[in-house]
Every structure is written in structure tokens, then in C-alpha cells.
Coordinates of C-alpha atoms in Angstrom, one line a residue:
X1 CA -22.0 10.8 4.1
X2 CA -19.0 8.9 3.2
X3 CA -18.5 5.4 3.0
X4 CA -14.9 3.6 3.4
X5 CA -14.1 0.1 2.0
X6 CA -11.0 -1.9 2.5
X7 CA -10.3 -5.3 0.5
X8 CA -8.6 -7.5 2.3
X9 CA -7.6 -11.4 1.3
X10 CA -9.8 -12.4 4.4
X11 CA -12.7 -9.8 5.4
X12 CA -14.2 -6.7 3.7
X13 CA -14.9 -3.7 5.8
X14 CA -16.6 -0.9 5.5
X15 CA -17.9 2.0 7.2
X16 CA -20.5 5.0 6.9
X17 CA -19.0 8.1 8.2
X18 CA -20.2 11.5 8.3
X19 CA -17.9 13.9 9.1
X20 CA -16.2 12.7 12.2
X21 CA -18.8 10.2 12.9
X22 CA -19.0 6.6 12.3
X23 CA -22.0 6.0 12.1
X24 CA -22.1 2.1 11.1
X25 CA -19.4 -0.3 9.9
X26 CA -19.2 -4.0 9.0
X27 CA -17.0 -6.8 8.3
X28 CA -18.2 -9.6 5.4
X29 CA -15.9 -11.9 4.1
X30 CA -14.1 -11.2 0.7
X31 CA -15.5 -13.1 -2.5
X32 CA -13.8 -14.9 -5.0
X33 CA -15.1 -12.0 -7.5
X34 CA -14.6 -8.6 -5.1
X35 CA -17.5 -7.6 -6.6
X36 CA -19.9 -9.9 -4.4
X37 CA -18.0 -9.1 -1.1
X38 CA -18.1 -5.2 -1.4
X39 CA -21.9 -5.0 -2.8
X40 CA -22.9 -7.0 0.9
X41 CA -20.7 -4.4 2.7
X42 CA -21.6 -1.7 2.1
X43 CA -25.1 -2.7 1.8
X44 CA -24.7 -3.8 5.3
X45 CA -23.7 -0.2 6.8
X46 CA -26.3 1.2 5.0
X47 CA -29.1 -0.7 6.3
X48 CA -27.4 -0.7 9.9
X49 CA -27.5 2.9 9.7
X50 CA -31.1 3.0 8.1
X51 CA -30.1 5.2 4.9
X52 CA -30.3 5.7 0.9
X53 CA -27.7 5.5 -1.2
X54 CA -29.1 9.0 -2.2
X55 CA -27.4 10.2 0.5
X56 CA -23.6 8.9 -0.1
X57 CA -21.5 12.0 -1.4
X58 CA -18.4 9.8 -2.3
X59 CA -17.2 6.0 -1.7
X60 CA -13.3 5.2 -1.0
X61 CA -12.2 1.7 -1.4
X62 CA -8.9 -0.1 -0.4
X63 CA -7.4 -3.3 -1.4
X64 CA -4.6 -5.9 -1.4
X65 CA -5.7 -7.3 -4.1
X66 CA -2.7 -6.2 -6.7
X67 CA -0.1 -7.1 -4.4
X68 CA -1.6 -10.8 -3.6
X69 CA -2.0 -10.9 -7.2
X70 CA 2.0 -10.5 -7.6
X71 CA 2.9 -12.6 -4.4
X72 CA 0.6 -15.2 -5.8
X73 CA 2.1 -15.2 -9.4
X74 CA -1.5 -14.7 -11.1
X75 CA -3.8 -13.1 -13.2
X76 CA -0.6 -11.0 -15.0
X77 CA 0.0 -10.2 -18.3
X78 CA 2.9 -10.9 -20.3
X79 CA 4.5 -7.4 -21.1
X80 CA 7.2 -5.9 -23.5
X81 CA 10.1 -3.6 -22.1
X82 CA 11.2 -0.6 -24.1
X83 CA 15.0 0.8 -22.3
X84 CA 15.9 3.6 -23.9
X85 CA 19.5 3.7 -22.4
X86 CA 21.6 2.5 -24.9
X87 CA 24.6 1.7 -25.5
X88 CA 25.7 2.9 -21.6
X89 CA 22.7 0.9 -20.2
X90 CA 23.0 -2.5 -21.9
X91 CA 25.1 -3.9 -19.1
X92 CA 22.3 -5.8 -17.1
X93 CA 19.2 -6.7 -18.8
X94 CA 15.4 -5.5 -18.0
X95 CA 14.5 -8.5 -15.3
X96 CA 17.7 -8.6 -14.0
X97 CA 17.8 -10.7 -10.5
X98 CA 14.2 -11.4 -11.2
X99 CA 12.8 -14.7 -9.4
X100 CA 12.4 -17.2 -12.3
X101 CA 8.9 -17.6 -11.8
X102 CA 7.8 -13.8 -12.0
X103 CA 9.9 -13.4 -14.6
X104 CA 8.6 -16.7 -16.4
X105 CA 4.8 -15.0 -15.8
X106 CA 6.2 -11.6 -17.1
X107 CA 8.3 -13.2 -20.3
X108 CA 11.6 -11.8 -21.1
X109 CA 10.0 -10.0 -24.1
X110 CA 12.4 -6.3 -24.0
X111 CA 14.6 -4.1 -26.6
X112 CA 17.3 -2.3 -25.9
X113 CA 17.2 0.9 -27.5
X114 CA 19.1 4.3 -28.0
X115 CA 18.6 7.2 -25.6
X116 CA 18.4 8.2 -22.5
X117 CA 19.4 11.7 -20.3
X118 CA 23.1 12.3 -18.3
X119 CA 22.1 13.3 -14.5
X120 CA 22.2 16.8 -16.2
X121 CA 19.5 16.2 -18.4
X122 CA 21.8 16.2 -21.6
X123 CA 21.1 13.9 -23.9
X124 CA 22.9 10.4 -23.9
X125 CA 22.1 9.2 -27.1
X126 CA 19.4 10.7 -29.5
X127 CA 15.8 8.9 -30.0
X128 CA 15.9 6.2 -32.7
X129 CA 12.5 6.6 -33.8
X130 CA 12.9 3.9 -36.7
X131 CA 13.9 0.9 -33.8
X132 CA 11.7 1.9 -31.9
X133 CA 8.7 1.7 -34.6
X134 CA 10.0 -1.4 -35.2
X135 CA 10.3 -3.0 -32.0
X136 CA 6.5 -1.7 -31.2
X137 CA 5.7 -3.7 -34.3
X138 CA 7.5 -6.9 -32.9
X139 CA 5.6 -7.0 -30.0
X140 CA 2.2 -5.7 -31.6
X141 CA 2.7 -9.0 -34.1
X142 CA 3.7 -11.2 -30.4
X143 CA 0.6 -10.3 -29.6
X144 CA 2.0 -8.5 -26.1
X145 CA -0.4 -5.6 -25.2
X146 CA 1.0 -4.1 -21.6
X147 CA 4.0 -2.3 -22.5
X148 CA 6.8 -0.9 -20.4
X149 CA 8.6 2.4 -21.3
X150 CA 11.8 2.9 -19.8
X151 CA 14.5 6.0 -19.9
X152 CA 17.8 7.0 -18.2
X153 CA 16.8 9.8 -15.7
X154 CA 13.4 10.1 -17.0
X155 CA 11.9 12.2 -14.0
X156 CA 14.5 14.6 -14.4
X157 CA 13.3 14.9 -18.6
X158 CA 10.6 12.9 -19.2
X159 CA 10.3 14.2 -23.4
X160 CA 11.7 10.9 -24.4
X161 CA 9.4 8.3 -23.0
X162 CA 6.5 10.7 -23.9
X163 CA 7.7 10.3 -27.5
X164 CA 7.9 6.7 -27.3
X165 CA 4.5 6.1 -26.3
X166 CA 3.0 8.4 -28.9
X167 CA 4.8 6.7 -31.1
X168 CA 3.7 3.2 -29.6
X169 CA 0.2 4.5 -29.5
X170 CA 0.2 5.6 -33.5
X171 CA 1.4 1.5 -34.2
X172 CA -0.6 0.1 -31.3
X173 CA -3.2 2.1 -30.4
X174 CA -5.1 -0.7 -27.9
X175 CA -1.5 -1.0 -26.3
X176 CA -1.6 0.2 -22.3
X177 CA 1.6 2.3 -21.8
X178 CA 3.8 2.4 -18.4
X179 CA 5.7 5.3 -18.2
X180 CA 9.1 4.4 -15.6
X181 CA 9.1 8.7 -14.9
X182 CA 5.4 8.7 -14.0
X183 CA 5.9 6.3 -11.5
X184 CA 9.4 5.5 -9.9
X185 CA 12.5 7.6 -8.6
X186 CA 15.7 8.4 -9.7
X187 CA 17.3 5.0 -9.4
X188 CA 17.2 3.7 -12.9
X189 CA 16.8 -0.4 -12.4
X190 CA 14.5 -0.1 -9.7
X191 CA 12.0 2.4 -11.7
X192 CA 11.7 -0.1 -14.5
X193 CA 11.0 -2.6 -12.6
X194 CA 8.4 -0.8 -10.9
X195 CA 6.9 -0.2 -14.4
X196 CA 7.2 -3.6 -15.8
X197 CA 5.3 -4.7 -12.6
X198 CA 3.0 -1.7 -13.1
X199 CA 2.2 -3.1 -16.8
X200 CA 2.0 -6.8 -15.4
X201 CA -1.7 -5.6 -13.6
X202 CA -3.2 -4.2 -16.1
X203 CA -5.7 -6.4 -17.1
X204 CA -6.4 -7.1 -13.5
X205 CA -6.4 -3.3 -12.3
X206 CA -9.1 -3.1 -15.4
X207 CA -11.1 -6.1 -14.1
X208 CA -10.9 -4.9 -9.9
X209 CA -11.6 -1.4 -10.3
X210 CA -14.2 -1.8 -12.5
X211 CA -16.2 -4.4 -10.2
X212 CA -15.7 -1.6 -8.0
X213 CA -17.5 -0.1 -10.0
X214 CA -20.2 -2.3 -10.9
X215 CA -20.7 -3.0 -7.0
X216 CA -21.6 0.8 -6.1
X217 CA -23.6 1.0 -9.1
X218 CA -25.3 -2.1 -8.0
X219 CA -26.9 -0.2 -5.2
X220 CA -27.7 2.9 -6.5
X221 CA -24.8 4.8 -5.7
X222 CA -24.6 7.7 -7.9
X223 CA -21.5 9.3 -6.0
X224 CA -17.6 9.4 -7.5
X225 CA -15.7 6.4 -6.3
X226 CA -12.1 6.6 -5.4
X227 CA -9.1 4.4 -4.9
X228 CA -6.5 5.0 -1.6
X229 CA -3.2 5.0 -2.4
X230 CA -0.1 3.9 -0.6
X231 CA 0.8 7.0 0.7
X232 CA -2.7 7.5 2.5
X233 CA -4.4 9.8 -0.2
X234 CA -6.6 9.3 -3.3
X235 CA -6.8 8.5 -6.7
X236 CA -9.8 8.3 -9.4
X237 CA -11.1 5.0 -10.4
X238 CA -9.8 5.9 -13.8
X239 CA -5.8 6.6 -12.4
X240 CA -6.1 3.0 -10.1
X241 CA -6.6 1.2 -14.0
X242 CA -3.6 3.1 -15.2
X243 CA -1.3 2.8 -12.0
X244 CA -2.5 -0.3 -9.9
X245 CA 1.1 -0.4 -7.9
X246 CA 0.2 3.1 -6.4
X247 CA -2.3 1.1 -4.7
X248 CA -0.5 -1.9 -3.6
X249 CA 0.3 -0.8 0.0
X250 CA -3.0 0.8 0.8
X251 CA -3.8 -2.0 3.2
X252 CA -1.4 -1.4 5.9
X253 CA -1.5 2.8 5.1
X254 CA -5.7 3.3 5.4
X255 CA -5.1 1.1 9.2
X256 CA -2.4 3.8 10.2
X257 CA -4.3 6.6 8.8
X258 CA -7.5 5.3 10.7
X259 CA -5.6 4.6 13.7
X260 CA -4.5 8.1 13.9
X261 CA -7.8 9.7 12.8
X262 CA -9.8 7.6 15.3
X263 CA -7.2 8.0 18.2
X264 CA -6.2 11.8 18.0
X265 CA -2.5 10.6 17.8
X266 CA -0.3 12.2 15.0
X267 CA 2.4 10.2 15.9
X268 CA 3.3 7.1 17.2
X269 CA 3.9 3.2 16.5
X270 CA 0.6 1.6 14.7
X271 CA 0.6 -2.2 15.1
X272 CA -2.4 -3.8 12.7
X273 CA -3.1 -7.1 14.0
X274 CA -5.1 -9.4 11.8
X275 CA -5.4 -13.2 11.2
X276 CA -2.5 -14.0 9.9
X277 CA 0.3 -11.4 10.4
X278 CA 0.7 -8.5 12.3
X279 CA 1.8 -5.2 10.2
X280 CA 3.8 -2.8 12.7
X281 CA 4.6 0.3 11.4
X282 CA 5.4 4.2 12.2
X283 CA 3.2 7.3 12.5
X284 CA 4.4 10.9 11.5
X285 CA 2.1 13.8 11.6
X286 CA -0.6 11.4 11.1
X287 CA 1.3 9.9 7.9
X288 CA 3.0 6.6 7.3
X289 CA 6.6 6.9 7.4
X290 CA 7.6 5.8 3.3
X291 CA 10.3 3.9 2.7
X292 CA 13.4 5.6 1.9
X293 CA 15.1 2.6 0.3
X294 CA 14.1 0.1 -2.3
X295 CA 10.8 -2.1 -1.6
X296 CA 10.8 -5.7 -2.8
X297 CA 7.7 -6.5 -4.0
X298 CA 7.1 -10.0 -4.9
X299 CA 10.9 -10.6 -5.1
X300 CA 11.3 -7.8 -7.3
X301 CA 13.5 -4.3 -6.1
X302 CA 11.6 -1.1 -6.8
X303 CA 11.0 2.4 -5.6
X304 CA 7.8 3.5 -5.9
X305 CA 5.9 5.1 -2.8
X306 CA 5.8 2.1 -0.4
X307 CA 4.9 2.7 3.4
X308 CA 7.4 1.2 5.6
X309 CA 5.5 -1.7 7.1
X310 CA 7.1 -4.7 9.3
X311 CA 5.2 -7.3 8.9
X312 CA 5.5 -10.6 11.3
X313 CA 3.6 -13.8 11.0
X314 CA 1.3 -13.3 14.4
X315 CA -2.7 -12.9 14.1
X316 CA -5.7 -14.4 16.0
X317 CA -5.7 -17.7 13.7
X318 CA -1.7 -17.9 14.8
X319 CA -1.3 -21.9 15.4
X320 CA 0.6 -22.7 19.1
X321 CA 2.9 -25.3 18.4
X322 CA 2.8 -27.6 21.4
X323 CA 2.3 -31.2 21.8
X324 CA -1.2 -31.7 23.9
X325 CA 0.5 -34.0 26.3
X326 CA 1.9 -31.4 28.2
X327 CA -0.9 -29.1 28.3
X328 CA -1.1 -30.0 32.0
X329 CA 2.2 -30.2 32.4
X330 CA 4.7 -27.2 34.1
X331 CA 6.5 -24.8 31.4
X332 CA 7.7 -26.3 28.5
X333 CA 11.2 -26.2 27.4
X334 CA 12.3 -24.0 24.4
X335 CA 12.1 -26.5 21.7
X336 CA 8.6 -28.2 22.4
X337 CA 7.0 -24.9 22.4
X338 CA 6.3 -22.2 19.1
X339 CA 4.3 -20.1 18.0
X340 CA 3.2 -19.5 14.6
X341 CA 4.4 -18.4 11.9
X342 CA 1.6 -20.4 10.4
X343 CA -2.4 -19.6 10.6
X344 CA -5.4 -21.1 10.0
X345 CA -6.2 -17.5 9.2
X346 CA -10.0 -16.9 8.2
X347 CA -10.7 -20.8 8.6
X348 CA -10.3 -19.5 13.1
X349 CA -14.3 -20.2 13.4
X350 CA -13.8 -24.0 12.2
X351 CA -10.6 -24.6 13.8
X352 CA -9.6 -22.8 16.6
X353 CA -10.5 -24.5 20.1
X354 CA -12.3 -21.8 21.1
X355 CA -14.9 -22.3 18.5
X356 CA -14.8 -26.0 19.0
X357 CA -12.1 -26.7 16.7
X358 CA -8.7 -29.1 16.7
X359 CA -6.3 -26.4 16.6
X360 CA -4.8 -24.7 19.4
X361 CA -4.4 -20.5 18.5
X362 CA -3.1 -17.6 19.8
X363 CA -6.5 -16.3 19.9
X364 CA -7.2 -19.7 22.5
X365 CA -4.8 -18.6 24.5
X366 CA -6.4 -14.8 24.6
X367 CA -9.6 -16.2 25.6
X368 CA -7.6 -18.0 28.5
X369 CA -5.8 -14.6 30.0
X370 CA -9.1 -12.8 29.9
X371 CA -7.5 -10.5 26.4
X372 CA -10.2 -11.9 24.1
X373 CA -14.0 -11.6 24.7
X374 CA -15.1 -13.7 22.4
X375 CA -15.6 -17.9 21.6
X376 CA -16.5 -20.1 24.6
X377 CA -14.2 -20.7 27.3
X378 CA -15.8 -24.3 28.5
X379 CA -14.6 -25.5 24.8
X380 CA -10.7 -24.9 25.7
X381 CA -8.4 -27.7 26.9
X382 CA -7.6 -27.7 30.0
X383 CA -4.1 -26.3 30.7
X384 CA -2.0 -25.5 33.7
X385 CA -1.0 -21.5 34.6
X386 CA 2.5 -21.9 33.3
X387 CA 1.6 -23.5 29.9
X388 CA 0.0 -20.3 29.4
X389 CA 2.2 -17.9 30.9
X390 CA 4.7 -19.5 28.2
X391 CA 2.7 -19.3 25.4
X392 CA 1.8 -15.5 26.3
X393 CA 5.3 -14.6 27.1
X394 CA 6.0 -15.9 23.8
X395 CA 3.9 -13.6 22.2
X396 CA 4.7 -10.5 23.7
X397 CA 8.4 -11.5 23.2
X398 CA 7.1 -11.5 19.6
X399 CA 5.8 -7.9 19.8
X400 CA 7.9 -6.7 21.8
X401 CA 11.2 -7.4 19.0
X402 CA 9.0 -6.2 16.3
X403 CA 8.1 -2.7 18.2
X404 CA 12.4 -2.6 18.6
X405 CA 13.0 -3.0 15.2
X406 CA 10.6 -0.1 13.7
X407 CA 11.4 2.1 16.8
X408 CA 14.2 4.7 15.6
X409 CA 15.4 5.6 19.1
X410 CA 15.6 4.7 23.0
X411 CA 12.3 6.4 24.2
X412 CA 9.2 4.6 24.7
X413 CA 6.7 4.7 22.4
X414 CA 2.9 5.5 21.9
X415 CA 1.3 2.1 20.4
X416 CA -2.0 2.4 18.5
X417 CA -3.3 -1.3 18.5
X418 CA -6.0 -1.8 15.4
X419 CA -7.4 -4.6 13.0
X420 CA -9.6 -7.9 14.5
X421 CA -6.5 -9.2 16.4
X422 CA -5.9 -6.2 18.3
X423 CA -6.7 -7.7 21.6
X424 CA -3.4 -10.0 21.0
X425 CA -1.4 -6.9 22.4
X426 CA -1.3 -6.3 25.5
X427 CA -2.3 -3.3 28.0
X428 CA 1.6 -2.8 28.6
X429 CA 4.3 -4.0 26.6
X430 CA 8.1 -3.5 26.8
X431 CA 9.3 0.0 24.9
X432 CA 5.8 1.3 24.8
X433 CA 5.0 4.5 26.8
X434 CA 1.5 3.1 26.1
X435 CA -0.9 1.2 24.2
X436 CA -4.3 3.1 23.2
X437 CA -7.2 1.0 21.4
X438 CA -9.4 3.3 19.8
X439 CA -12.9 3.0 19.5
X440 CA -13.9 1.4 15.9
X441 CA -10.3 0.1 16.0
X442 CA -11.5 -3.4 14.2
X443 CA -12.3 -1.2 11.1
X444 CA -9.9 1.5 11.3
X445 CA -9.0 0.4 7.6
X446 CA -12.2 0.9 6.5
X447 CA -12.1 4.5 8.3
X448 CA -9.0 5.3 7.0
X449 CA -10.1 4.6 3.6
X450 CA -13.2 7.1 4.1
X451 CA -11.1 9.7 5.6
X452 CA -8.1 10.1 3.0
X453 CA -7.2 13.3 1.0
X454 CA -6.5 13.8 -2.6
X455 CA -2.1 14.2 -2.7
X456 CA 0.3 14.3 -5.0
X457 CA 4.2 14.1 -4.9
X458 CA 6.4 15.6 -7.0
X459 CA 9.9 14.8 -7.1
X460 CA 13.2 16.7 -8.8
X461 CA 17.1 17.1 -8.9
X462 CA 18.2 21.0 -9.0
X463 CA 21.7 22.5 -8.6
X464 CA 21.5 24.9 -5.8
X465 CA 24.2 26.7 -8.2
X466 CA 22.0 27.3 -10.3
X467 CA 18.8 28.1 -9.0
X468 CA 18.2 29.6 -4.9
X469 CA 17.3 27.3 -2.3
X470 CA 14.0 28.8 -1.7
X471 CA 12.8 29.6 -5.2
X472 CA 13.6 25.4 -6.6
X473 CA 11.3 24.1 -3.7
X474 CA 8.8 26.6 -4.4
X475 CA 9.1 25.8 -8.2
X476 CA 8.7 22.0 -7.3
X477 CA 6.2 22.6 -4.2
X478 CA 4.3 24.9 -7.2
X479 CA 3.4 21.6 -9.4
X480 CA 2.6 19.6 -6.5
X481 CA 0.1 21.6 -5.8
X482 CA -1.3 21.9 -9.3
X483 CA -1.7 18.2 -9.3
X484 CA -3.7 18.2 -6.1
X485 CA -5.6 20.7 -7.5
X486 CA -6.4 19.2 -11.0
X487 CA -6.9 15.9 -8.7
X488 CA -10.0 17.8 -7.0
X489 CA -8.4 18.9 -4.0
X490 CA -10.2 22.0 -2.0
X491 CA -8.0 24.7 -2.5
X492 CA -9.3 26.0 1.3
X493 CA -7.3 22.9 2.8
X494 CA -4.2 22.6 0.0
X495 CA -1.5 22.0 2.0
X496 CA 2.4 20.9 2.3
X497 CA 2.5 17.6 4.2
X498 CA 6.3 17.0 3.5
X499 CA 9.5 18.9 2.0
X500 CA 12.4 16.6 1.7
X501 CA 16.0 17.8 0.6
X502 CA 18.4 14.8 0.0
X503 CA 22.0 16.7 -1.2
X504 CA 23.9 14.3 -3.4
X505 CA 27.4 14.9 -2.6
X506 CA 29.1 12.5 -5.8
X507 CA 27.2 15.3 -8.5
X508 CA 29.2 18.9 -8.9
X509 CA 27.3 22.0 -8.6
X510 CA 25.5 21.5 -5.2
X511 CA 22.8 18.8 -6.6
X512 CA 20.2 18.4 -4.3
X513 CA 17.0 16.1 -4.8
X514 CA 13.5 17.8 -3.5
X515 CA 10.6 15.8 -2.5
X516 CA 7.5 17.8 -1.8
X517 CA 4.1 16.0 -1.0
X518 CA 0.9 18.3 -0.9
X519 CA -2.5 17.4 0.5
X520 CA -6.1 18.7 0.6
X521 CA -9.3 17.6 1.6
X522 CA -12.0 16.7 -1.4
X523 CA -13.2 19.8 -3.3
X524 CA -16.8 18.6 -2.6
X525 CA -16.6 16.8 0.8
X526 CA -15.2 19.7 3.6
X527 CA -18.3 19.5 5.9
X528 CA -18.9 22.6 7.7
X529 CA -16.1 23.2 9.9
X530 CA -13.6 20.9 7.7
X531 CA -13.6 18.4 10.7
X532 CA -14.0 15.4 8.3
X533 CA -10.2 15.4 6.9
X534 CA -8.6 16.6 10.0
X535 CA -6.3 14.4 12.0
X536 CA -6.6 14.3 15.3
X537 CA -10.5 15.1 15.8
X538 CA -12.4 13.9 18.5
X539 CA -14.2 10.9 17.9
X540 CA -17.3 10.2 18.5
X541 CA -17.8 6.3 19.2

């Protein structure tokens, strides 16, 4: 049996699967120290389900933590920037268009070093390894322990930031090294800043994952624990420490991938409705689509593996904007009604009406239209048929743009409605073919935690001059497979989830750029029959 765990700012869930089953799941609110919050949840499913923690093969957690850490502006460390791209990349300086106050938390503490690769891979300038003992020195004696390494087309020859960091390591040896190539793309500012930010959670990735830790071990857990990724797969407890940002969007990807696992749908729109916001985003072959273009996180540009989320500020704690006087009254005119974007988000039990609160919510006006089963409808204010047509026109008008704006053609559209809110979308809604709410679809984050793969991406520019078509994506296909496999993937279920070709028309010699993405279920956890890491399997509710 497996056991999922998603992190969110407001609840932790978690569910006990085995196989396709689920056999019990949870929500408990999320503690100040993680630790507390994911000890009572899983706990919980394993005394619903009346089982031992002798019996758990593996636990799979998710969380937001790292990126509400950056949004927030706390608990980072102050790290040191290494560019070696001089002199061609001096022009704009490491924490370049920055906001002040990340950049203030960060410190502007960076050398500008010699080095660096052409698009070719020739060398730009040699290695200066005397600077850059030197500069390692500088920030050892600063006291500045979270280091980021950065290098001109370093995933296309990575040897010179590999150098740098054994240098750092023989100066600094307690130092934590970010390697730009072992993280970001091609696009030079973007991958450093993906790095610095990568350095900046260090000391919190080391803190999180190890109460992770702690909590499983708290119950007796003897099984491997693993950390989801953005891009729906896993890493080991060990790789989360060393590259929190690979985990940032694992939130919004473990509700898709447990949308589509729970549903049978490979493909389709996934909106993930919670307290506070509503995260829309789209489903391929039982995959989130990635972003293809730079992510801002926390203000910052980078272009790491990102899903590509939408995400609008409508959830069950939404507050409804509308003066009490004309509850009763016929339907308000545009300006004296709104809706949201603020929440009382996990505070709805104290404050929404339906509880017996002050504050009027979208999930009052659920309860109202019959959408929501839940609260007591003798506690709501009395209000007349077109107040509340309004307020749930409103609301669907709400939805309605957000499904247009992730929707990449004409044709309606399968919608997968998950998370607490869910019941906020309605049965039909405009550009939707139709709206499915699968069973367990309050914890289809949780599920999706439990149900994702070991992966691994490998990215590379060839010249199709050079090498044939078929043999450079086999070559590049070739190590993303090895990585899967020295990941612990089954070799039974290695697969190709995705082969990307981008040809880059400004570089001679038929340049191309190949993305290939490999998959494959947990060496140890294919049940018989492999159903478990199958998309698409019937589920049993």
C-alpha cells in the first residue's frame, strides 16, 4: 500500500491507496511546523483504513511550501552568484529586474567571472581558476553558504560549472552548490535566476524535507519517502534538499494528475478549486501541459519545468461583495455587486454565513442553488431569486473566461472539476463539452501524489548537419532513460512520455533543440497487473 500526501498552505491530505484503490483519505489542517500536520494525516488514513505502518511500501508527499516561502519573502538564505560569462556577459548584472525586496532577501552578493561556451560549445573565454578561488574565499569569509554557479550555455557543456564547484567545494566544503545546467534551459538569464532562487531554499528544503522525514518515521514507517515534482513524477527525499524549485509547482500538477487518474480522462481542462483561488489548467495524455515560456516566480523570470497553471482568485471562502441592504432587493447593478478576489480562505467555518458567520461567500451562495451540501441553510440571510441569480452568474462568468483563456481552440472541452471547492462549478458551463467530478475528487492531490512515476528530462541542441535526425533523439532519448533508471524506475514500464523538436532558425547548420521526457513506474511498486501507475484505470470509489 501507498500513501499520498499533499501540503497545502490551508489543509493536508492524504490518502492510502493500493493499487487502483483508495482505500481511505483525509484532510487535517496544515501546522505551523509541517511536521505536526502530516504525522495526523497520515495517521488518520491509517486508522480509517484499520492498518500498520508495516504495510506501507512507499510514501509520496507534495507541497507548496517552497513557493509560499518565495511569494512570502521568508525563511531564504542570502546566496553568492558565480557568472562565468565574462567579458560578453557583463552587460546586465545577476538580479537584474529583480523586485527590490527579493533581491534585498537574496543580497546582491555576485562575481563576474571569465568563461563560458558559444552556442557551439566552443569556448568563450577559458576558466580563471585563480578568481574564481578567490571569489569563493570572499564569500566563504562573508559568511554566505548557498552558492549559485552560473555558465553561458552550460546544458549544452556543462565541464565548466562542474569545475567551479569542485573548486568551491575544495575552499568551502560545507558550501551547497546550484548548478544553472542541472536545472534551467537554454536561455542564459532566466537559468540563473532559477539557480539563485534554487540556492535561496536551501536551508528551508533541508528543514521541510527532513520533517518529512521525521513525521513518517514518527509512525513507524520504514518505507522510502519521495517528493512529486512539477512535472507530475518523483524525486528522492535526498534530490528535493538539493533542488527544492523542482518541486515548487507540485501542488497544481499532483490535482491534474489525480484528476486524470481518478476520472479515466487523458485529456482535458482540470479546474482545482480550493479556498482561495481556483487553478485551471490543461491535460495531455494524462500530463500537465509545461510551460513553454518563462515562469515568473515570485517576481522573478525563470525556466525551469513549471506546469502551465491559470490561477484566478475564486474558492469556497471567496467574499461576495454586496451591501446587505439589497439582499432583498431585485438584481443589483454592476458596480454594487463583486465577487472576490479576496477570501477568508481556511477561516470559512468561523466566517462564512453558512456556518453562522458575518461574511457572505461564494460557498453561501452554493448552499443557496442547491451546489453545496454542506453548512446550514436556516443560518443564510434571506435573499430574493435575482440576488442570487447575480451572484451565480457572476461566478460562472468567472469560470467561464478562465476555461477561454487556457482553451487552445474553438471546441468544447472535457472539464475535470477537483479540490474542496469543486462544487463551485457548475453541471454545465459555457465551452465545456462536459464537466465530470470524479469520485475522491476532494483529494485528488493527495492521489496524485501516491500515483506519480519516477521521470527524468533531458534536454539538448544538435545540428541535424551533423548528426541524423533519428540517431540525436535516440542519443538524447538514451540518457533520459538512464536517469529514470538510476532514479529507480522499472525497466518493465520505462517509457517516452514526450519528444519535442524546437528548430532554431537564427543558428547555421540546421540546429535543432530536443526535449525528451521518459517515465516508469517505481522499480518496487508495479502491483500485479501494473494497474497502479496506469492512467486511465477504472476506479474503484
Amino acid at each position: 500500500m501507498r500513501i499520498g500526501v499533499d501540503v497545502g498552505g490551508t489543509n493536508t491530505d492524504a490518502v492510502l491507496m493500493d493499487g487502483g484503490r483508495v482505500l481511505a483519505w483525509t484532510k487535517q489542517p496544515t501546522s505551523a511546523d509541517v511536521e505536526g500536520g502530516v504525522t495526523a494525516a497520515i495517521r488518520a488514513v491509517l486508522e480509517d483504513f484499520g492498518t500498520s505502518a508495516a504495510h506501507v511500501s512507499s510514501v509520496m508527499i507534495g507541497t507548496t511550501h517552497f513557493v509560499n516561502a518565495l511569494v512570502e519573502r521568508r525563511e531564504l538564505d542570502r546566496v553568492g552568484v558565480l557568472r562565468l560569462a565574462s567579458p560578453s556577459g557583463e552587460a546586465l548584472p545577476p538580479l537584474t529586474g529583480w523586485p527590490e525586496d527579493l533581491a534585498a532577501c537574496i543580497g546582491r552578493h555576485y562575481h563576474l567571472l571569465p568563461g563560458g561556451y558559444e552556442v557551439d560549445g566552443r569556448e568563450m573565454a577559458p576558466l580563471d581558476e585563480v578568481r574564481l578561488r578567490d571569489a569563493a574565499l570572499d564569500l566563504k569569509a562573508r559568511g554566505i553558504a548557498a552558492i549559485a554557479v552560473s555558465c553561458a550555455f552550460s546544458p549544452i557543456n556543462a565541464a565548466m560549472e562542474q569545475r567551479a564547484a569542485a573548486l568551491l567545494s575544495e575552499v568551502w566544503p560545507e558550501a551547497a552548490i546550484t548548478l544553472s545546467s542541472e536545472i534551467g534551459r537554454i536561455g542564459f538569464i532566466e537559468r540563473e535566476n532559477s539557480a539563485i532562487l534554487n540556492a535561496a531554499l536551501t536551508s528551508l528544503a533541508t528543514r521541510v524535507v527532513r520533517s518529512f522525514g521525521r513525521a513518517v518515521a514518527a509512525l513507524g514507517i520504514e518505507a522510502p519517502l519521495f517528493i512529486s515534482q512539477n512535472d507530475g513524477t518523483l524525486v528522492s527525499a535526498a534530490q528535493a534538499e538539493a533542488y527544492p524549485v523542482m518541486t515548487m509547482g507540485s501542488g497544481p500538477t499532483n490535482s491534474m494528475r489525480g484528476a486524470a487518474f481518478l476520472s479515466g480522462v487523458a485529456d482535458a481542462i482540470v479546474m482545482d478549486v480550493g479556498g482561495t483561488t481556483t487553478d485551471i489548467g490543461v491535460l495531455a495524455s494524462g500530463y500537465p501541459r509545461e510551460s513553454s515560456i518563462s515562469v515568473d516566480i515570485g517576481g522573478a523570470r525563470t525556466n525551469f519545468r513549471m506546469p502551465d497553471i491559470l490561477a484566478i482568485g475564486l474558492g469556497g471562502g471567496t467574499r461576495i461583495h454586496l451591501d446587505p441592504a439589497l439582499y432583498e432587493a431585485g438584481e443589483p447593478a454592476g458596480a454594487a455587486l463583486r465577487v472576490g478576489p479576496d477570501s477568508v480562505g481556511y477561516r470559512l467555518a468561523q466566517e462564512g454565513m453558512l456556518f453562522g458567520g458575518q461574511t457572505l461567500t461564494a460557498s453561501d451562495i452554493a448552499l443557496r442553488t442547491g451546489q453545496a451540501d454542506f453548512g446550514d441553510p436556516a443560518l443564510l440571510p434571506a435573499m430574493s431569486d435575482a440576488v442570487v441569480a447575480a451572484v451565480d452568474g457572476r461566478i460562472r462568468a468567472i469560470l467561464e473566461e478562465g476555461l477561454d483563456r487556457m482553451k487552445t481552440g474553438r471546441d468544447k472541452v472535457t472539464i475535470l472539476a477537483v479540490g474542496g471547492g469543486n462544487f463551485l462549478i457548475p453541471d454545465s458551463l459555457g465551452g465545456a463539452a462536459q464537466v465530470i467530478r470524479p469520485p475522491h475528487a476532494v483529494v485528488a492531490n493527495a492521489v496524485g501524489a501516491a500515483i506519480a512515476q519516477v521521470g527524468a528530462q533531458v534536454e539538448r541542441v544538435v545540428s541535424y548537419d551533423a548528426l541524423a535526425r533519428e540517431e540525436a533523439i535516440e542519443q538524447v532519448a538514451a540518457l533520459a532513460r538512464e536517469q529514470v533508471l538510476a532514479a529507480g524506475g522499472d525497466p518493465a514500464s520505462l517509457t517516452l512520455a514526450d519528444v519535442e523538436e524546437t528548430y532554431l532558425s537564427y543558428l547555421p547548420g540546421r540546429a535543432v533543440q530536443i526535449r525528451v521526457r521518459a517515465v516508469a513506474d517505481l522499480a518496487f511498486e508495479a502491483p500485479a497487473g501494473g494497474e497502479a501507475a496506469a492512467i486511465g484505470v477504472p476506479h474503484e470509489a
